[in-house]
Amino acid sequence: RRPPRSTQGVSSAASDVYKRQAASTLSQRQRLVMELRLGIGNSTSATPSETADSLGISLEDVRELELIGWQSIHSPIRLDID
């Protein structure tokens, strides 16, 4: 059973805040890759291939930057979210 629409919107908005704050802890290249891959600031997430084309980097670079980004986000850090 799906929650009411208003609850879904709040969850989505909160999720975007968490994603943005987590991405802000990354290097610029990692952040750009993660923002495109997760659809931060855009309702549609990009595929690795689309991300590579958009940033003018190789698919392997996208994969490596995304992996490092996820590892950094999942490392023990403190996010101050009000």
Short mmCIF file of N, CA, C and O in Angstrom, two decimals:
data_model
loop_
_atom_site.label_atom_id
_atom_site.label_comp_id
_atom_site.label_asym_id
_atom_site.label_seq_id
_atom_site.Cartn_x
_atom_site.Cartn_y
_atom_site.Cartn_z
N ARG A 1 0.84 -1.19 0.00
CA ARG A 1 0.00 0.00 0.00
C ARG A 1 0.88 1.24 0.00
O ARG A 1 1.84 1.34 0.76
N ARG A 2 0.57 2.19 -0.84
CA ARG A 2 1.36 3.41 -0.98
C ARG A 2 0.90 4.46 0.03
O ARG A 2 -0.29 4.60 0.29
N PRO A 3 1.86 5.23 0.60
CA PRO A 3 1.47 6.31 1.50
C PRO A 3 0.76 7.42 0.73
O PRO A 3 0.88 7.51 -0.49
N PRO A 4 0.02 8.29 1.42
CA PRO A 4 -0.65 9.40 0.75
C PRO A 4 0.35 10.26 -0.02
O PRO A 4 1.52 10.35 0.35
N ARG A 5 -0.10 10.90 -1.08
CA ARG A 5 0.77 11.72 -1.92
C ARG A 5 1.57 12.75 -1.14
O ARG A 5 2.73 12.95 -1.39
N SER A 6 0.95 13.44 -0.20
CA SER A 6 1.64 14.48 0.54
C SER A 6 2.85 13.91 1.29
O SER A 6 3.89 14.53 1.37
N THR A 7 2.74 12.71 1.81
CA THR A 7 3.85 12.06 2.50
C THR A 7 4.96 11.71 1.52
O THR A 7 6.14 11.86 1.82
N GLN A 8 4.58 11.26 0.32
CA GLN A 8 5.59 10.93 -0.68
C GLN A 8 6.39 12.16 -1.06
O GLN A 8 7.60 12.09 -1.21
N GLY A 9 5.74 13.31 -1.22
CA GLY A 9 6.44 14.53 -1.59
C GLY A 9 7.43 14.97 -0.54
O GLY A 9 8.53 15.40 -0.84
N VAL A 10 7.04 14.85 0.72
CA VAL A 10 7.94 15.21 1.82
C VAL A 10 9.14 14.29 1.84
O VAL A 10 10.27 14.73 1.97
N SER A 11 8.90 13.00 1.68
CA SER A 11 10.00 12.04 1.67
C SER A 11 10.96 12.32 0.53
O SER A 11 12.17 12.26 0.69
N SER A 12 10.42 12.64 -0.63
CA SER A 12 11.24 12.95 -1.79
C SER A 12 12.06 14.21 -1.55
O SER A 12 13.24 14.26 -1.87
N ALA A 13 11.44 15.24 -1.00
CA ALA A 13 12.14 16.49 -0.71
C ALA A 13 13.23 16.26 0.32
O ALA A 13 14.35 16.76 0.18
N ALA A 14 12.94 15.50 1.36
CA ALA A 14 13.94 15.20 2.39
C ALA A 14 15.08 14.39 1.78
O ALA A 14 16.25 14.64 2.09
N SER A 15 14.74 13.46 0.92
CA SER A 15 15.76 12.65 0.26
C SER A 15 16.69 13.52 -0.57
O SER A 15 17.91 13.32 -0.56
N ASP A 16 16.14 14.50 -1.29
CA ASP A 16 16.97 15.41 -2.07
C ASP A 16 17.92 16.20 -1.18
O ASP A 16 19.08 16.43 -1.54
N VAL A 17 17.44 16.63 -0.03
CA VAL A 17 18.30 17.37 0.92
C VAL A 17 19.46 16.49 1.36
O VAL A 17 20.62 16.92 1.36
N TYR A 18 19.18 15.24 1.74
CA TYR A 18 20.23 14.32 2.16
C TYR A 18 21.22 14.08 1.04
O TYR A 18 22.43 14.08 1.25
N LYS A 19 20.73 13.87 -0.18
CA LYS A 19 21.61 13.63 -1.32
C LYS A 19 22.51 14.82 -1.59
O LYS A 19 23.70 14.67 -1.81
N ARG A 20 21.93 16.02 -1.54
CA ARG A 20 22.72 17.23 -1.79
C ARG A 20 23.80 17.41 -0.72
O ARG A 20 24.93 17.75 -1.04
N GLN A 21 23.43 17.20 0.52
CA GLN A 21 24.42 17.38 1.59
C GLN A 21 25.51 16.33 1.51
O GLN A 21 26.67 16.62 1.73
N ALA A 22 25.16 15.10 1.20
CA ALA A 22 26.16 14.04 1.06
C ALA A 22 27.07 14.35 -0.12
O ALA A 22 28.30 14.24 -0.02
N ALA A 23 26.50 14.78 -1.23
CA ALA A 23 27.30 15.09 -2.43
C ALA A 23 28.22 16.29 -2.18
O ALA A 23 29.31 16.36 -2.76
N SER A 24 27.82 17.20 -1.32
CA SER A 24 28.64 18.39 -1.06
C SER A 24 29.95 18.05 -0.36
O SER A 24 30.86 18.87 -0.33
N THR A 25 30.06 16.86 0.19
CA THR A 25 31.30 16.45 0.87
C THR A 25 32.33 15.88 -0.11
O THR A 25 33.45 15.60 0.29
N LEU A 26 31.95 15.72 -1.37
CA LEU A 26 32.82 15.09 -2.36
C LEU A 26 33.64 16.11 -3.13
O LEU A 26 33.33 17.30 -3.12
N SER A 27 34.65 15.62 -3.85
CA SER A 27 35.41 16.49 -4.75
C SER A 27 34.47 16.94 -5.87
O SER A 27 33.41 16.36 -6.09
N GLN A 28 34.86 17.98 -6.59
CA GLN A 28 33.99 18.51 -7.63
C GLN A 28 33.64 17.46 -8.68
O GLN A 28 32.48 17.33 -9.07
N ARG A 29 34.62 16.70 -9.15
CA ARG A 29 34.36 15.68 -10.18
C ARG A 29 33.45 14.58 -9.65
O ARG A 29 32.53 14.14 -10.32
N GLN A 30 33.71 14.13 -8.42
CA GLN A 30 32.86 13.10 -7.82
C GLN A 30 31.44 13.63 -7.64
O GLN A 30 30.47 12.93 -7.92
N ARG A 31 31.33 14.86 -7.20
CA ARG A 31 30.02 15.47 -6.97
C ARG A 31 29.23 15.57 -8.27
O ARG A 31 28.05 15.22 -8.31
N LEU A 32 29.88 16.02 -9.35
CA LEU A 32 29.19 16.13 -10.63
C LEU A 32 28.68 14.77 -11.11
O LEU A 32 27.54 14.65 -11.57
N VAL A 33 29.52 13.75 -10.98
CA VAL A 33 29.11 12.40 -11.38
C VAL A 33 27.94 11.93 -10.53
O VAL A 33 26.92 11.45 -11.06
N MET A 34 28.04 12.09 -9.22
CA MET A 34 26.97 11.61 -8.34
C MET A 34 25.67 12.39 -8.56
O MET A 34 24.59 11.81 -8.54
N GLU A 35 25.77 13.70 -8.79
CA GLU A 35 24.57 14.49 -9.04
C GLU A 35 23.86 14.02 -10.30
O GLU A 35 22.63 13.89 -10.32
N LEU A 36 24.62 13.75 -11.35
CA LEU A 36 24.00 13.27 -12.59
C LEU A 36 23.43 11.86 -12.42
O LEU A 36 22.32 11.58 -12.85
N ARG A 37 24.19 11.00 -11.78
CA ARG A 37 23.76 9.61 -11.61
C ARG A 37 22.53 9.49 -10.71
O ARG A 37 21.67 8.65 -10.93
N LEU A 38 22.44 10.35 -9.67
CA LEU A 38 21.32 10.29 -8.73
C LEU A 38 20.16 11.19 -9.12
O LEU A 38 19.11 11.16 -8.49
N GLY A 39 20.37 12.02 -10.14
CA GLY A 39 19.31 12.93 -10.55
C GLY A 39 19.10 14.08 -9.58
O GLY A 39 18.00 14.59 -9.46
N ILE A 40 20.15 14.49 -8.89
CA ILE A 40 20.04 15.60 -7.94
C ILE A 40 19.88 16.89 -8.75
O ILE A 40 20.69 17.19 -9.62
N GLY A 41 18.83 17.64 -8.45
CA GLY A 41 18.55 18.87 -9.16
C GLY A 41 17.81 18.63 -10.47
O GLY A 41 17.51 19.54 -11.21
N ASN A 42 17.55 17.36 -10.74
CA ASN A 42 16.85 16.97 -11.96
C ASN A 42 16.04 15.73 -11.59
O ASN A 42 16.49 14.90 -10.83
N SER A 43 14.88 15.60 -12.12
CA SER A 43 14.05 14.46 -11.73
C SER A 43 14.49 13.15 -12.36
O SER A 43 14.02 12.09 -11.97
N THR A 44 15.41 13.20 -13.31
CA THR A 44 15.83 12.00 -14.02
C THR A 44 17.30 11.72 -13.78
O THR A 44 18.14 12.60 -13.99
N SER A 45 17.61 10.53 -13.33
CA SER A 45 19.01 10.16 -13.16
C SER A 45 19.59 9.74 -14.51
O SER A 45 18.89 9.22 -15.37
N ALA A 46 20.87 10.00 -14.70
CA ALA A 46 21.56 9.69 -15.95
C ALA A 46 22.22 8.32 -15.86
O ALA A 46 22.65 7.90 -14.79
N THR A 47 22.32 7.66 -16.98
CA THR A 47 23.05 6.40 -17.04
C THR A 47 24.54 6.71 -16.99
O THR A 47 24.95 7.86 -17.22
N PRO A 48 25.38 5.70 -16.70
CA PRO A 48 26.83 5.96 -16.74
C PRO A 48 27.28 6.50 -18.09
O PRO A 48 28.11 7.43 -18.15
N SER A 49 26.74 5.98 -19.16
CA SER A 49 27.11 6.44 -20.50
C SER A 49 26.69 7.89 -20.73
O SER A 49 27.47 8.70 -21.27
N GLU A 50 25.48 8.26 -20.32
CA GLU A 50 25.02 9.64 -20.44
C GLU A 50 25.87 10.57 -19.60
O GLU A 50 26.18 11.70 -20.02
N THR A 51 26.25 10.11 -18.42
CA THR A 51 27.10 10.92 -17.54
C THR A 51 28.45 11.16 -18.18
O THR A 51 28.96 12.29 -18.17
N ALA A 52 29.05 10.11 -18.74
CA ALA A 52 30.35 10.24 -19.42
C ALA A 52 30.25 11.24 -20.56
O ALA A 52 31.11 12.13 -20.70
N ASP A 53 29.22 11.12 -21.38
CA ASP A 53 29.04 12.04 -22.51
C ASP A 53 28.84 13.47 -22.04
O ASP A 53 29.43 14.40 -22.59
N SER A 54 28.03 13.65 -21.01
CA SER A 54 27.74 14.98 -20.50
C SER A 54 28.98 15.68 -19.94
O SER A 54 29.16 16.88 -20.11
N LEU A 55 29.85 14.92 -19.27
CA LEU A 55 31.04 15.50 -18.63
C LEU A 55 32.28 15.42 -19.51
O LEU A 55 33.33 15.96 -19.14
N GLY A 56 32.18 14.73 -20.64
CA GLY A 56 33.34 14.61 -21.53
C GLY A 56 34.45 13.75 -20.95
O GLY A 56 35.63 14.04 -21.14
N ILE A 57 34.07 12.72 -20.20
CA ILE A 57 35.05 11.81 -19.61
C ILE A 57 34.71 10.38 -20.04
O ILE A 57 33.65 10.13 -20.60
N SER A 58 35.62 9.46 -19.76
CA SER A 58 35.40 8.08 -20.16
C SER A 58 34.39 7.39 -19.24
O SER A 58 34.18 7.81 -18.10
N LEU A 59 33.80 6.33 -19.75
CA LEU A 59 32.87 5.53 -18.96
C LEU A 59 33.58 4.95 -17.74
O LEU A 59 33.02 4.90 -16.64
N GLU A 60 34.82 4.54 -17.93
CA GLU A 60 35.60 4.00 -16.81
C GLU A 60 35.82 5.07 -15.73
O GLU A 60 35.75 4.78 -14.53
N ASP A 61 36.07 6.31 -16.14
CA ASP A 61 36.22 7.41 -15.17
C ASP A 61 34.92 7.60 -14.38
O ASP A 61 34.95 7.82 -13.17
N VAL A 62 33.79 7.53 -15.07
CA VAL A 62 32.49 7.66 -14.39
C VAL A 62 32.35 6.57 -13.34
O VAL A 62 31.99 6.84 -12.19
N ARG A 63 32.64 5.34 -13.73
CA ARG A 63 32.50 4.22 -12.79
C ARG A 63 33.42 4.40 -11.59
O ARG A 63 33.02 4.16 -10.45
N GLU A 64 34.66 4.81 -11.84
CA GLU A 64 35.61 4.99 -10.74
C GLU A 64 35.19 6.14 -9.82
O GLU A 64 35.21 5.99 -8.59
N LEU A 65 34.80 7.27 -10.40
CA LEU A 65 34.38 8.42 -9.59
C LEU A 65 33.12 8.11 -8.80
O LEU A 65 32.98 8.53 -7.65
N GLU A 66 32.20 7.36 -9.41
CA GLU A 66 30.98 6.99 -8.69
C GLU A 66 31.31 6.05 -7.53
O GLU A 66 30.79 6.21 -6.42
N LEU A 67 32.17 5.08 -7.76
CA LEU A 67 32.56 4.15 -6.71
C LEU A 67 33.21 4.89 -5.54
O LEU A 67 32.85 4.69 -4.39
N ILE A 68 34.15 5.77 -5.85
CA ILE A 68 34.82 6.55 -4.81
C ILE A 68 33.81 7.45 -4.09
O ILE A 68 33.85 7.60 -2.87
N GLY A 69 32.88 8.01 -4.86
CA GLY A 69 31.84 8.85 -4.27
C GLY A 69 30.99 8.08 -3.28
O GLY A 69 30.75 8.53 -2.16
N TRP A 70 30.54 6.87 -3.67
CA TRP A 70 29.73 6.05 -2.77
C TRP A 70 30.53 5.66 -1.53
O TRP A 70 30.00 5.68 -0.42
N GLN A 71 31.79 5.33 -1.72
CA GLN A 71 32.62 4.95 -0.56
C GLN A 71 32.77 6.14 0.39
O GLN A 71 32.71 5.96 1.60
N SER A 72 32.95 7.32 -0.16
CA SER A 72 33.09 8.52 0.68
C SER A 72 31.79 8.83 1.41
O SER A 72 31.80 9.18 2.59
N ILE A 73 30.67 8.72 0.71
CA ILE A 73 29.37 9.01 1.33
C ILE A 73 29.07 8.01 2.44
O ILE A 73 28.52 8.38 3.47
N HIS A 74 29.46 6.76 2.25
CA HIS A 74 29.16 5.73 3.25
C HIS A 74 30.19 5.66 4.37
O HIS A 74 30.00 4.91 5.32
N SER A 75 31.27 6.43 4.27
CA SER A 75 32.24 6.45 5.36
C SER A 75 31.63 7.22 6.52
O SER A 75 30.72 8.03 6.34
N PRO A 76 32.13 6.98 7.73
CA PRO A 76 31.55 7.66 8.90
C PRO A 76 31.79 9.16 8.86
O PRO A 76 32.89 9.63 9.11
N ILE A 77 30.78 9.90 8.45
CA ILE A 77 30.84 11.37 8.44
C ILE A 77 29.59 11.87 9.13
O ILE A 77 28.61 11.16 9.26
N ARG A 78 29.63 13.09 9.55
CA ARG A 78 28.46 13.68 10.18
C ARG A 78 27.82 14.67 9.23
O ARG A 78 28.49 15.55 8.71
N LEU A 79 26.55 14.50 9.00
CA LEU A 79 25.79 15.43 8.20
C LEU A 79 24.89 16.23 9.12
O LEU A 79 24.07 15.65 9.84
N ASP A 80 25.05 17.53 9.15
CA ASP A 80 24.19 18.37 9.97
C ASP A 80 22.95 18.73 9.16
O ASP A 80 23.01 19.55 8.26
N ILE A 81 21.85 18.09 9.51
CA ILE A 81 20.60 18.33 8.79
C ILE A 81 19.58 18.82 9.79
O ILE A 81 19.30 18.18 10.79
N ASP A 82 19.07 19.99 9.51
CA ASP A 82 18.07 20.58 10.40
C ASP A 82 16.68 20.27 9.92
O ASP A 82 16.35 20.23 8.82
#
